[in-house]
Coordinates of C-alpha atoms and ligand atoms in Angstrom, one line a residue:
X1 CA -23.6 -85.2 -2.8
X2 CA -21.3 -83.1 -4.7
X3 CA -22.1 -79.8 -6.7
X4 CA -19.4 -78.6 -8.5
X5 CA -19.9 -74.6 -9.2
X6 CA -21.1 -71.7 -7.0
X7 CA -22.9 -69.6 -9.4
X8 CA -26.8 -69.0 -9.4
X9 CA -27.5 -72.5 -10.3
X10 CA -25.0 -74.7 -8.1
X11 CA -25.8 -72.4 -5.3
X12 CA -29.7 -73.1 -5.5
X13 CA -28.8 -76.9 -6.2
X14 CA -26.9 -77.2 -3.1
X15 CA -29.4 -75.4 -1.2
X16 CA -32.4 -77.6 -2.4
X17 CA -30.4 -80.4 -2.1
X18 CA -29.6 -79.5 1.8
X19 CA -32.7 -78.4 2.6
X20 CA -33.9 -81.9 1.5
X21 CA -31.9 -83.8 3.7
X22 CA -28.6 -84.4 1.8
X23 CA -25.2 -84.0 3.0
X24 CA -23.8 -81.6 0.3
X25 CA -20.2 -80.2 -0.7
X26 CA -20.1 -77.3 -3.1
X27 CA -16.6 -77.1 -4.8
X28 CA -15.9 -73.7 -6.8
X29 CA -12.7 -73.3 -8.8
X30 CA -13.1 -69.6 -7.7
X31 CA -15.5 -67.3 -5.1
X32 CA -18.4 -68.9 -4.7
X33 CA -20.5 -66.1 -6.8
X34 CA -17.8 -64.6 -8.6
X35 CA -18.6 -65.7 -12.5
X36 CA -21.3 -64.9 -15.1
X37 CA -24.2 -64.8 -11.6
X38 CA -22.4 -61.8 -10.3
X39 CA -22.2 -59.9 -13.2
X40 CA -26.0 -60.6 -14.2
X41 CA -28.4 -57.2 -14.0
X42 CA -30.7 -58.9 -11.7
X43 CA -34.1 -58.5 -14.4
X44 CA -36.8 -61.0 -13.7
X45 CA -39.3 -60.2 -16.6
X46 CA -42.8 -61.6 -16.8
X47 CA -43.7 -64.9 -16.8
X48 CA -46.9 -67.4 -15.9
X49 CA -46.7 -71.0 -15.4
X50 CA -50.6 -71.6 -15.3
X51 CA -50.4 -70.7 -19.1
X52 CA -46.9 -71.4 -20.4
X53 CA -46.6 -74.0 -22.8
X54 CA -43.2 -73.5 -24.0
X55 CA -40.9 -75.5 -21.9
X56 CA -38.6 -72.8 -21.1
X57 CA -41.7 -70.7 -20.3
X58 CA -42.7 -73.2 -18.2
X59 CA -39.7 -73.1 -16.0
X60 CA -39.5 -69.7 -16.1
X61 CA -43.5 -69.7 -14.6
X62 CA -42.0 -71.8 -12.0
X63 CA -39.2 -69.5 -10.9
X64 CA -41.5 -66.3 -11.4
X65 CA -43.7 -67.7 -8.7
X66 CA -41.0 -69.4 -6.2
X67 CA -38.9 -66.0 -5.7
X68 CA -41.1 -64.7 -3.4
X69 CA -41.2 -67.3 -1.0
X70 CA -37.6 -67.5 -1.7
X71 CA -36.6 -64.2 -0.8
X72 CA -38.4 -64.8 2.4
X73 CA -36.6 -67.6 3.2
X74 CA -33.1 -66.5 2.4
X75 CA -34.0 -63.1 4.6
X76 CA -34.7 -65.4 7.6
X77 CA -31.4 -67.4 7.4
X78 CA -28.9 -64.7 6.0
X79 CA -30.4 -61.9 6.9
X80 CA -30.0 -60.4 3.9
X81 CA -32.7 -58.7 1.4
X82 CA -31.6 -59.6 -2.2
X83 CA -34.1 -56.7 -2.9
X84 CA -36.5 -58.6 -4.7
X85 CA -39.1 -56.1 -6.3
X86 CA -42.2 -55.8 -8.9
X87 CA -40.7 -52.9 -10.1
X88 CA -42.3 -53.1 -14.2
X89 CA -40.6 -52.5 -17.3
X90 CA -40.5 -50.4 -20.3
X91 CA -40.3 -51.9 -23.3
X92 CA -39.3 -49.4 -26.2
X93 CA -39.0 -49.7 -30.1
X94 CA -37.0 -47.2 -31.3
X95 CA -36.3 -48.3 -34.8
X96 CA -38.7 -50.6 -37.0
X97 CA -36.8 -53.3 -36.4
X98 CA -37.0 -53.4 -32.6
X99 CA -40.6 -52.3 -32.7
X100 CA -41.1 -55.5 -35.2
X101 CA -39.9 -57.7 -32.5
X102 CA -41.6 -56.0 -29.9
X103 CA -44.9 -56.2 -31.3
X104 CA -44.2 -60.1 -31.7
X105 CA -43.4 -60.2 -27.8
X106 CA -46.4 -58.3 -26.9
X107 CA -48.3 -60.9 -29.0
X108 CA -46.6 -64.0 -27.1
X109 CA -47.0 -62.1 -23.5
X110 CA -51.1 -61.3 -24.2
X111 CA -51.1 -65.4 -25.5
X112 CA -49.9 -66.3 -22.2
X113 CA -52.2 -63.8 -20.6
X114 CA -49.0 -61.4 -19.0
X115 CA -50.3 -58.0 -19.0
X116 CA -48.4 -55.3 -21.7
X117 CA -50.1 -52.3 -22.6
X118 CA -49.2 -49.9 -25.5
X119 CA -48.9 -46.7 -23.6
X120 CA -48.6 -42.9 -25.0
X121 CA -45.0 -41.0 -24.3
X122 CA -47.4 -38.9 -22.0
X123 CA -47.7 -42.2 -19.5
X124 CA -44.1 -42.4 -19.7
X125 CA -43.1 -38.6 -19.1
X126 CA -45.4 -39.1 -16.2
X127 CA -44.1 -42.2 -14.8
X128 CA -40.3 -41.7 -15.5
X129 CA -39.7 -37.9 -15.9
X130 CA -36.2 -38.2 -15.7
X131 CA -36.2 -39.5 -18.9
X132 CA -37.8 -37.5 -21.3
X133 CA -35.3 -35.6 -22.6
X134 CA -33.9 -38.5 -24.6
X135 CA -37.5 -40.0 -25.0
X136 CA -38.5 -36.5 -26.9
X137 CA -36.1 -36.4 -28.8
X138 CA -36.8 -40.1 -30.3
X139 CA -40.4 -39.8 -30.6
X140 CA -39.7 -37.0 -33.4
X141 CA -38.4 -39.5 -35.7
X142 CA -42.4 -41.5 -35.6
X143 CA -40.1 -44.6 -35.3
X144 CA -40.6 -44.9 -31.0
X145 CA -42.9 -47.1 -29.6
X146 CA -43.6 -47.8 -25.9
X147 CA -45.1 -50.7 -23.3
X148 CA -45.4 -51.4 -20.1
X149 CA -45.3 -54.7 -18.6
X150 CA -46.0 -54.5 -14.9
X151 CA -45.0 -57.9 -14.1
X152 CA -41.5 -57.3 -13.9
X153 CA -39.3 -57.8 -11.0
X154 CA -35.6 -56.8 -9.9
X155 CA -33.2 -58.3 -8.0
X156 CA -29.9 -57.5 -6.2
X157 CA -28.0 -60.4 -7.6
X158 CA -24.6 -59.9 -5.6
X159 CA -27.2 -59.9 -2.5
X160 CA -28.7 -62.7 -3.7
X161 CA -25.3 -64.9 -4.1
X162 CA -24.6 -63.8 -0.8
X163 CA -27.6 -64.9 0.6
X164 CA -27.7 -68.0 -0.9
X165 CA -24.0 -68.9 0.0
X166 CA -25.1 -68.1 3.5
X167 CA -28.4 -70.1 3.6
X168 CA -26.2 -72.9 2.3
X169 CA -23.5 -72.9 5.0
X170 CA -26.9 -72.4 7.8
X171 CA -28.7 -76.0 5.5
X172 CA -25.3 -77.6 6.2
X173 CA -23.8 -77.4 3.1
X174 CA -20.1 -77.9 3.3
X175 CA -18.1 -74.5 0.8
X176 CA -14.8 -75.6 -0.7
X177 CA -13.5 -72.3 -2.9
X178 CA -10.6 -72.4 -4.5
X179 CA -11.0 -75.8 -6.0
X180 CA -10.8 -76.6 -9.7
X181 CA -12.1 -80.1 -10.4
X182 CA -10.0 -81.4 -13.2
X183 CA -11.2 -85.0 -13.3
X184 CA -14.6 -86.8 -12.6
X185 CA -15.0 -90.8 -12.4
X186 CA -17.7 -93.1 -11.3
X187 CA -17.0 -95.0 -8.0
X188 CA -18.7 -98.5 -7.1
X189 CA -21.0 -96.6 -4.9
X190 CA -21.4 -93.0 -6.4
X191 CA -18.9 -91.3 -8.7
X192 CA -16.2 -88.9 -7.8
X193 CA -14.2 -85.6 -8.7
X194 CA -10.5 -84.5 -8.6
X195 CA -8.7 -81.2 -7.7
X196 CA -4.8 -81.6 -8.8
X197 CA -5.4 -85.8 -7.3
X198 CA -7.1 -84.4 -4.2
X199 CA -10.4 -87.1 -5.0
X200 CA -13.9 -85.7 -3.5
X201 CA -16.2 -88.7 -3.4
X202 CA -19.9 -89.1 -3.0
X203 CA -22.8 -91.1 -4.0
X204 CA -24.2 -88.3 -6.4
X205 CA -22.3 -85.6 -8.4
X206 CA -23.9 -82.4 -9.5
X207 CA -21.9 -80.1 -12.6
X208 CA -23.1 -76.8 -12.4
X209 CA -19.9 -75.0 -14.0
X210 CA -21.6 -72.3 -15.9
X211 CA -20.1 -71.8 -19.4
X212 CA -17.2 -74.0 -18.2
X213 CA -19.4 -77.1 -17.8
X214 CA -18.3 -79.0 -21.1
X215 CA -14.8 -78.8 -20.3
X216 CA -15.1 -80.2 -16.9
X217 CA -14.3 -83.8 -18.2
X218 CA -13.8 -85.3 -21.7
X219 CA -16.1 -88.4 -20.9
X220 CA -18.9 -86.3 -20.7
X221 CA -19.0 -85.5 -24.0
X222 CA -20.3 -82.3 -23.9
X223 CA -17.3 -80.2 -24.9
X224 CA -19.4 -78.7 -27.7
X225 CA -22.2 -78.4 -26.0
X226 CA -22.5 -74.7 -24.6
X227 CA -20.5 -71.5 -26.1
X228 CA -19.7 -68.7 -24.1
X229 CA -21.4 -65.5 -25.1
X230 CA -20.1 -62.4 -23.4
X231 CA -22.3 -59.5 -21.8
X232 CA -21.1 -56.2 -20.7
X233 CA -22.1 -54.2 -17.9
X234 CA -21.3 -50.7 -16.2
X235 CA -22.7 -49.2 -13.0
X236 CA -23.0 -45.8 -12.3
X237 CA -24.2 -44.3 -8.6
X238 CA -26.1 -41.2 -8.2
X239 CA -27.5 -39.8 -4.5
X240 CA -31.3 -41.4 -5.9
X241 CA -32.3 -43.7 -7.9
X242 CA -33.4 -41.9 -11.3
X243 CA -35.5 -44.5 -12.7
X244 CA -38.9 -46.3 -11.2
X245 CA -39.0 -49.1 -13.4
X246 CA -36.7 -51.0 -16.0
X247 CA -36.2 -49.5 -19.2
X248 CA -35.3 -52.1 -21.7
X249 CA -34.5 -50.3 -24.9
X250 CA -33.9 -53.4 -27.9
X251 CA -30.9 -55.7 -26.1
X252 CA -30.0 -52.7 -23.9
X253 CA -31.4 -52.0 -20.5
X254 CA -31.1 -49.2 -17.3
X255 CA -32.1 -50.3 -14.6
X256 CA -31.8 -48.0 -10.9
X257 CA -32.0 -49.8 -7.7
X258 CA -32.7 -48.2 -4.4
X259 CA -29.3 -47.3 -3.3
X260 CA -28.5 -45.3 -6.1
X261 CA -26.7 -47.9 -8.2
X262 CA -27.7 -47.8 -11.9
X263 CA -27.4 -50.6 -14.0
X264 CA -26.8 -50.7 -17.5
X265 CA -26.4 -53.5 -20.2
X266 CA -25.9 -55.3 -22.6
X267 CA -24.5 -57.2 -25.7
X268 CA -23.8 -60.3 -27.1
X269 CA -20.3 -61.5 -28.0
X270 CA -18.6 -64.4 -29.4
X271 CA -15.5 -63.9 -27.6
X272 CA -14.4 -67.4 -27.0
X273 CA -13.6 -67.7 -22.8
X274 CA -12.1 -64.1 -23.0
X275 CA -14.3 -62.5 -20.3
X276 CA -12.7 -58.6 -19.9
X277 CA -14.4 -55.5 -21.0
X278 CA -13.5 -53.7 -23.9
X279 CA -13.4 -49.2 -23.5
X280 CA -15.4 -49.5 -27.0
X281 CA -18.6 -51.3 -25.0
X282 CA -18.6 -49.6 -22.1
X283 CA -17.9 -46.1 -23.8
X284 CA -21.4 -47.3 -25.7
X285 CA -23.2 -48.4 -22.9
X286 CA -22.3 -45.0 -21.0
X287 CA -23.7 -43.0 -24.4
X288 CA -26.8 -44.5 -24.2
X289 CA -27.4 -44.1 -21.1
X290 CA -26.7 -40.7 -20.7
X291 CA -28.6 -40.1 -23.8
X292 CA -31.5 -41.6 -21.9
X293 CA -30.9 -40.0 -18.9
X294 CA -28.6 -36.8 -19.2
X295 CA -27.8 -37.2 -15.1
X296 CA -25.5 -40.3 -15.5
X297 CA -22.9 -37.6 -17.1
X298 CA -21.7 -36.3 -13.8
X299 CA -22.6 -39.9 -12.3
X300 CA -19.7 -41.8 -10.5
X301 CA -18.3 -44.8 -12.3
X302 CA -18.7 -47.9 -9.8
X303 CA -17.6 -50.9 -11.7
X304 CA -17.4 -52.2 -15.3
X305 CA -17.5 -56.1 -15.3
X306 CA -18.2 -58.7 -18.2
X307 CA -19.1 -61.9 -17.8
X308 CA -19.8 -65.1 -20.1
X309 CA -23.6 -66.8 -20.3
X310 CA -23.7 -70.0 -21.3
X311 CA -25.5 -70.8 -24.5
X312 CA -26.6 -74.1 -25.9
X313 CA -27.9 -74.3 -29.9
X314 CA -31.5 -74.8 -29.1
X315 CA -31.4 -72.4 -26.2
X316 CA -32.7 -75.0 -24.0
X317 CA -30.4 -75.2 -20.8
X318 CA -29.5 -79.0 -20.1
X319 CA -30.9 -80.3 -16.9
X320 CA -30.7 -83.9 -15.6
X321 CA -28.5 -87.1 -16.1
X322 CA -25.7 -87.2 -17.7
X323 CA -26.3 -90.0 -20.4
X324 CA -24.0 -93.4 -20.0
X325 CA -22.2 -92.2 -16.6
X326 CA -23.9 -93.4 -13.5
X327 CA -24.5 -90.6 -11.1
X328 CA -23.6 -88.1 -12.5
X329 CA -26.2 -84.8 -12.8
X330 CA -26.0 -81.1 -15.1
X331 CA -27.3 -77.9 -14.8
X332 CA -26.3 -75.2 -17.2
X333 CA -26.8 -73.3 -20.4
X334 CA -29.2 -71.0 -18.8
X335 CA -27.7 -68.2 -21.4
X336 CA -29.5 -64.9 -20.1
X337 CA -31.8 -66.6 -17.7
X338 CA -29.9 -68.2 -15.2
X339 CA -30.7 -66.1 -12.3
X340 CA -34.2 -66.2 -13.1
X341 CA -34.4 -69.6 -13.6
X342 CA -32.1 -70.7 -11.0
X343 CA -34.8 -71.8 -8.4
X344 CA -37.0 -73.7 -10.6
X345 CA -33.7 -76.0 -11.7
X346 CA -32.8 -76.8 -8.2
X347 CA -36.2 -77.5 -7.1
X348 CA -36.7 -79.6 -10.7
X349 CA -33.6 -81.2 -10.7
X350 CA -33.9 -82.0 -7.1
X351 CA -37.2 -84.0 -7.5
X352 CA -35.8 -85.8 -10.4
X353 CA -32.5 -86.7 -8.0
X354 CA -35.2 -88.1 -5.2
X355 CA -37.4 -90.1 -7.8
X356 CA -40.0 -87.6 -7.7
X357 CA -42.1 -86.6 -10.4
X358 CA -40.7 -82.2 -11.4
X359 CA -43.7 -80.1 -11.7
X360 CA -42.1 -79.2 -14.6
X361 CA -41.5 -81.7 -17.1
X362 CA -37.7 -82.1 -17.7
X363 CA -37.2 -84.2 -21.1
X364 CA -36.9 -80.6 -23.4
X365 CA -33.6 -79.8 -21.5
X366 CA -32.2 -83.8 -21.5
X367 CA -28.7 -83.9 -21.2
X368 CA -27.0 -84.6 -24.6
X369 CA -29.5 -83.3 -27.0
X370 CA -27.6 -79.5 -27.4
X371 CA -24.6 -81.7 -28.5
X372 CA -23.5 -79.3 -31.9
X373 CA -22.7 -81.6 -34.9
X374 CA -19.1 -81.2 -35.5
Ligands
FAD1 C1 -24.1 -59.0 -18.6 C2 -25.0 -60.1 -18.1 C3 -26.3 -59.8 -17.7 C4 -27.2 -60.8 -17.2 N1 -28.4 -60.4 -16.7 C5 -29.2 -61.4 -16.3 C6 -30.5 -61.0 -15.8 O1 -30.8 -59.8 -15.6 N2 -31.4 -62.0 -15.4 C7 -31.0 -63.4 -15.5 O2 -31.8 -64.2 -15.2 N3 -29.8 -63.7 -16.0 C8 -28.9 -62.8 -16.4 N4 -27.7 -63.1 -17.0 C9 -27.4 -64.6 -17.2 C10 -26.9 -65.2 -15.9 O3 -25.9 -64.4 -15.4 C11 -26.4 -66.6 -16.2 O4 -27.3 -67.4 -17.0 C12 -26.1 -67.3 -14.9 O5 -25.2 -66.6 -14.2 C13 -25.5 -68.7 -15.1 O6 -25.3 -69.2 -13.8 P1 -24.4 -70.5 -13.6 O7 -24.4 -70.8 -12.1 O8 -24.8 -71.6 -14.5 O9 -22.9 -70.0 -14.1 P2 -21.8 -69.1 -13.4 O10 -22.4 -68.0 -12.6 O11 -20.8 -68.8 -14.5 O12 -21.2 -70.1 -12.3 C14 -20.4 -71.2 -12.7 C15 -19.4 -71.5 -11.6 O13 -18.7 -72.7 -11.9 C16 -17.4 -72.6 -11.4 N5 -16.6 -73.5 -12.2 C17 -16.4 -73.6 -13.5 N6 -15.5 -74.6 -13.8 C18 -15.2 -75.1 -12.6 C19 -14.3 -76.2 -12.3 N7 -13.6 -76.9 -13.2 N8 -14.2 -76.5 -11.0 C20 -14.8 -75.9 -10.0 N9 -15.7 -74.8 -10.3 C21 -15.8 -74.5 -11.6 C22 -17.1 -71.1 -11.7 O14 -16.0 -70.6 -11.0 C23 -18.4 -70.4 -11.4 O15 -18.4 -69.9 -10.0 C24 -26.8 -62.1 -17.3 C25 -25.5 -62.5 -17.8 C26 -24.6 -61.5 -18.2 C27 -23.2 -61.8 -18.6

């Protein structure tokens, strides 16, 4: 089989797919790793399967509980902790409007039985000291609200592509980098993909190409099928970590992991495939962050990096079939989930790929319906 795309998703694919018994080629354009995955924060918020309805939910349930089990197994054949920890989150309102939505999500979570308690600034100056500087001076305004959700876990995500890329070449899969498909056909026994009339041929083909997956072939049909959405990131390093848990602040978020690093993100832009940051974003993200935690001023400035999540119109990604071309599979559109979802499509899209029946139940994210009318 052939997965076309080394990200989160294509990386999991090709592992599942390995560790099932396939023989398996992974062809990236790129470094495997090196797209929208390697920029991602690495936030795993809550999520329960036993009492997810939602499709999306469900899926996410899935992943929630196979990262664990993962982690283990990508430790034993890399080597390599991708740091996977329950870590909890804050979630703060600091206006009406993102108290509004917050008190909608805390309805949803205690619907699906995920535990998120209200708690009182003094829980959070205890828990987070570091921070309440910033936090006193928004709780003067009466517009600050706070929660804690402990089922929260981080990740190290460049760890974790690294890992996964490793357990891959260890499960047999065979890397090709530096190999842009620009064609895809179906074969009499399987179908087939092209770099510059160099044709890779194989009895199954998986797309996993990220924002890029539309444009990998015309036939598909799925050109306007996922938009690019940019996100912008900066890290910061300090001798300790300065934060317990994650803060998630509206669509903003800090986020410390052991070695110092600091993490801080986000937005949303419609940018087209223009994936640089911009001085006006990252000056932002640095403000608020240092508003939040006055020790990031002297902090050192590790990297700024942007990277485009794929985004379909009902924010279902597409897994499965491609409609009308025989053997051909896709996985993407997993917007600002992907890492977190990324074991629950392999395993899924694997079973369907065998003739197994997923635990999840795949016909919400059929291939085709995100199609935008034009
Ligand atoms: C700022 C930011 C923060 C995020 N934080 C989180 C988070 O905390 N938690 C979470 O779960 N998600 C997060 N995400 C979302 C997550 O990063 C994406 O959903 C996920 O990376 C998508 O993975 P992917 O494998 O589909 O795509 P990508 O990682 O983009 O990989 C696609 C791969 O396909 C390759 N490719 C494309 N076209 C071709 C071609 N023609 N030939 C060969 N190869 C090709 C590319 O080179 C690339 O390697 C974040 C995203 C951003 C931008």
């Amino acid at each position: 089989m052939i997965v076309v795309g080394g990200g989160a998703i294509g990386l999991n694919v090709a592992l599942e797919l390995a560790s099932r018994g396939c023989e398996v080629q992974l062809l990236d354009r790129g470094t495997i790793g090196d797209s929208a995955s390697r920029v991602a924060a690495g936030i795993l918020p809550p999520a329960n399967l036993q009492s997810a309805t939602d499709p999306i939910d469900q899926l996410r349930g899935l992943s929630h509980g196979l990262f664990p089990s993962l982690a283990e197994r990508l430790a034993n054949l890399s080597s390599i902790d991708i740091g996977l920890r329950r870590c909890g989150g804050y979630y703060l309102g600091t206006t009406p409007g993102e108290i509004a939505v917050m008190t909608g999500m805390v309805q949803y979570w205690e619907n699906l039985n995920i535990q998120c308690e209200r708690v009182s600034i003094d829980h959070l100056r205890k828990r987070e000291p570091r921070i309440c500087p910033w936090f006193a001076k928004q709780s003067d305004s009466n517009d600050t609200a706070a929660w804690w959700v402990p089922d929260e876990y981080q990740i190290r995500t460049p760890d974790y592509l690294r890992a996964l890329q490793i357990a891959c070449q260890k499960t047999g899969v065979a890397i090709g980098e530096h190999t842009a498909v620009d064609r895809l056909r179906t074969t009499k026994t399987g179908a087939a993909v092209s770099c510059e009339n160099r044709w890779f041929e194989a009895d199954r083909v998986v797309l996993c190409g990220g924002s890029w997956s539309g444009l990998l072939s015309p036939e598909l049909r799925l050109e306007r099928s996922l938009i690019p959405i940019r996100g912008q990131i900066l890290v910061l390093k300090t001798d300790h970590p300065l934060l317990r848990s994650i803060v998630n602040v509206g669509n903003r978020y800090v986020l410390c992991r052991d070695d110092g690093h600091t993490i801080i993100g986000s937005c949303e832009e419609e940018t087209g495939f223009v994936c640089e940051t911009t001085d006006g974003m990252i000056d932002a993200l640095h403000r608020f962050a240092v508003g939040m935690l006055p020790e990031l001023e002297s902090a050192m400035v590790v990297e700024r990096c942007a990277g485009l999540r794929p985004l379909t119109f009902d924010g279902f990604p597409m897994i499965g079939k491609v409609p009308d071309i025989s053997n051909v599979y896709i996985a993407a559109g997993h917007y600002r989930s992907g890492i977190h979802l990324s074991p629950a499509t392999a395993v899924c899209l694997a079973d369907v790929m065998m003739g197994q029946t997923p635990q999840v139940d795949l016909e919400p994210f059929r291939v085709g319906k995100q199609q935008f009318a034009s």
